[in-house]
Tab-separated table of C-alpha atoms in Angstrom:
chain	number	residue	atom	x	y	z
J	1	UNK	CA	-21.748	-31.048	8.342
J	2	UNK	CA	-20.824	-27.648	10.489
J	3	UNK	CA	-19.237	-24.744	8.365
J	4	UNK	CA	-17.397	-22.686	10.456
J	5	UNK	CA	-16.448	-19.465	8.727
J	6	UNK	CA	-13.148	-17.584	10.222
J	7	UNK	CA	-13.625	-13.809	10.068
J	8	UNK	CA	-10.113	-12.986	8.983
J	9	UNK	CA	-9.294	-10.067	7.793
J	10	UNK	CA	-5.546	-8.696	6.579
J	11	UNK	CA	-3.955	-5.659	5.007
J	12	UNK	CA	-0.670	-6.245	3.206
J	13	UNK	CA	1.923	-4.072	0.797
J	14	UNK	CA	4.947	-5.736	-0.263
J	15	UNK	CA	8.242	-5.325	1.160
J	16	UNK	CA	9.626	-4.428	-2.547
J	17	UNK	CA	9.211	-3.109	-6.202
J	18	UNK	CA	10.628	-3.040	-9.055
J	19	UNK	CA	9.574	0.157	-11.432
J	20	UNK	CA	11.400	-0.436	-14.657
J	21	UNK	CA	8.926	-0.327	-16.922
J	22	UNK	CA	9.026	-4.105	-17.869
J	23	UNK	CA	5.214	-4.551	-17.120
J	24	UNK	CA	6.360	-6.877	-13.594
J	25	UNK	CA	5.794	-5.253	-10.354
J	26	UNK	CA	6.211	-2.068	-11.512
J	27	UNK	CA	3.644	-0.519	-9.281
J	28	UNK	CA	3.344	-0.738	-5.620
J	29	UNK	CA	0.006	-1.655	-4.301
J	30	UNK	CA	-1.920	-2.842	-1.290
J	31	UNK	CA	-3.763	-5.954	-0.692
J	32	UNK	CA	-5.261	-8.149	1.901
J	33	UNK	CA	-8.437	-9.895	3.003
J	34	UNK	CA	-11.833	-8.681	3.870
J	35	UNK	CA	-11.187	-4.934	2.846
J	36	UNK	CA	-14.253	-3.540	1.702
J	37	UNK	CA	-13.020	-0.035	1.191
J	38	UNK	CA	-9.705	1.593	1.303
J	39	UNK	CA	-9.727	4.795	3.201
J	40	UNK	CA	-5.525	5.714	1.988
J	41	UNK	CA	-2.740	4.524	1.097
J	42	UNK	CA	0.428	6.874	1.746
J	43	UNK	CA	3.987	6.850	0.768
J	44	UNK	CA	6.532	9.258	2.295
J	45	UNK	CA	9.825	9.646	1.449
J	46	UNK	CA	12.809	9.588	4.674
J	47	UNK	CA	12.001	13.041	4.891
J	48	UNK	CA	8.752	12.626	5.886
J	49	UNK	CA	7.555	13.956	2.362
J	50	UNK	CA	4.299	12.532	1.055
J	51	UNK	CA	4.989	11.439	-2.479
J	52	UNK	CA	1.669	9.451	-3.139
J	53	UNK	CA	-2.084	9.523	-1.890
J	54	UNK	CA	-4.755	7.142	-2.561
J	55	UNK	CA	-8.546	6.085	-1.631
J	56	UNK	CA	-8.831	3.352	-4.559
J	57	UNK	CA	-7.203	-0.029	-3.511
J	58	UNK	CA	-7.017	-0.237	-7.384
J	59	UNK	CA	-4.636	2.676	-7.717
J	60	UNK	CA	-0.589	2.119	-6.711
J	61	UNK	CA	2.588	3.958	-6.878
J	62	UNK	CA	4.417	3.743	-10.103
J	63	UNK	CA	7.554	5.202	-8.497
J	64	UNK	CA	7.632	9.035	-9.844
J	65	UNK	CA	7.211	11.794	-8.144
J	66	UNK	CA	5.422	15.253	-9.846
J	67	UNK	CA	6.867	13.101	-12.957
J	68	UNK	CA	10.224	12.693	-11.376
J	69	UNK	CA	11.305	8.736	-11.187
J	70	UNK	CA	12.461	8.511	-7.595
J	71	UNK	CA	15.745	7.063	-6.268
J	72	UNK	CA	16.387	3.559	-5.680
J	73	UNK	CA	16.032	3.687	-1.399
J	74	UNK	CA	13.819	2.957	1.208
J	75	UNK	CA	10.029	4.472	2.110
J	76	UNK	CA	7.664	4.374	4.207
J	77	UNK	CA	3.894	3.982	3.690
J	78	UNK	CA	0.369	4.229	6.207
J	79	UNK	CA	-2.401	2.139	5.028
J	80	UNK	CA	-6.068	2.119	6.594
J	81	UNK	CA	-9.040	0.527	5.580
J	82	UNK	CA	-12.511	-0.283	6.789
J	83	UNK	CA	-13.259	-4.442	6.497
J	84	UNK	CA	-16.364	-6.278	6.083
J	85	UNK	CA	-16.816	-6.962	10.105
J	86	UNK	CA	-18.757	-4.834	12.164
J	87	UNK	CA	-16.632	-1.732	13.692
J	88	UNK	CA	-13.526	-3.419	12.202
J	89	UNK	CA	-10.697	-1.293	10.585
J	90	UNK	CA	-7.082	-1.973	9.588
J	91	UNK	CA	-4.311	0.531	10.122
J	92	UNK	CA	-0.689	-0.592	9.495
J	93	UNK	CA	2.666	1.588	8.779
J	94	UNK	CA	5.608	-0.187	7.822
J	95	UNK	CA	8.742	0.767	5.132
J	96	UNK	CA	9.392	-1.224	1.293
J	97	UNK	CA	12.370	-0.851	-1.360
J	98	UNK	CA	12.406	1.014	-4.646
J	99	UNK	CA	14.703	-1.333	-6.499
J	100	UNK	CA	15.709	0.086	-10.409
């Protein structure tokens, strides 16, 4: 038998979330395959305001803002992060829902 191992690799956020404080998708985080280390995560509001910062692919957005739940609406996040293959790094930008 030949195993044939497909270097994939993938960086994902979802396109919604739901921070209600019912303990179900109430933080926004990101995921994929093959990251070994996240280098951010950033959410900006339309204004172009960042509103969250992260290195840790453990740590999300809850939704607040300085303490300040933020309106239901549409933002925009940047995500970049160094994979397990040689010289290989993920970038993506892309928009999700704050749904209350």
């Amino acid at each position: 038998y030949t195993v044939i191992v497909d270097p994939l690799t993938s960086v994902d956020v979802p396109t919604a979330f739901t921070p209600n404080g019912d303990g179900v998708n109430d933080v926004i985080y990101v995921d994929g395959w093959g990251i070994k280390r996240l280098i951010y995560f950033r959410i900006f509001n339309r204004w172009g305001q960042l509103l969250f910062e992260s290195n840790d692919i453990k740590v999300g957005w809850d939704g607040n803002y300085n303490g300040v739940p933020q309106n239901m609406e549409t933002y925009v996040y940047q995500v970049s992060a160094e994979t397990y293959l040689p010289e290989k790094s993920l970038q993506k930008a892309s928009s999700f829902r704050l749904i209350r």
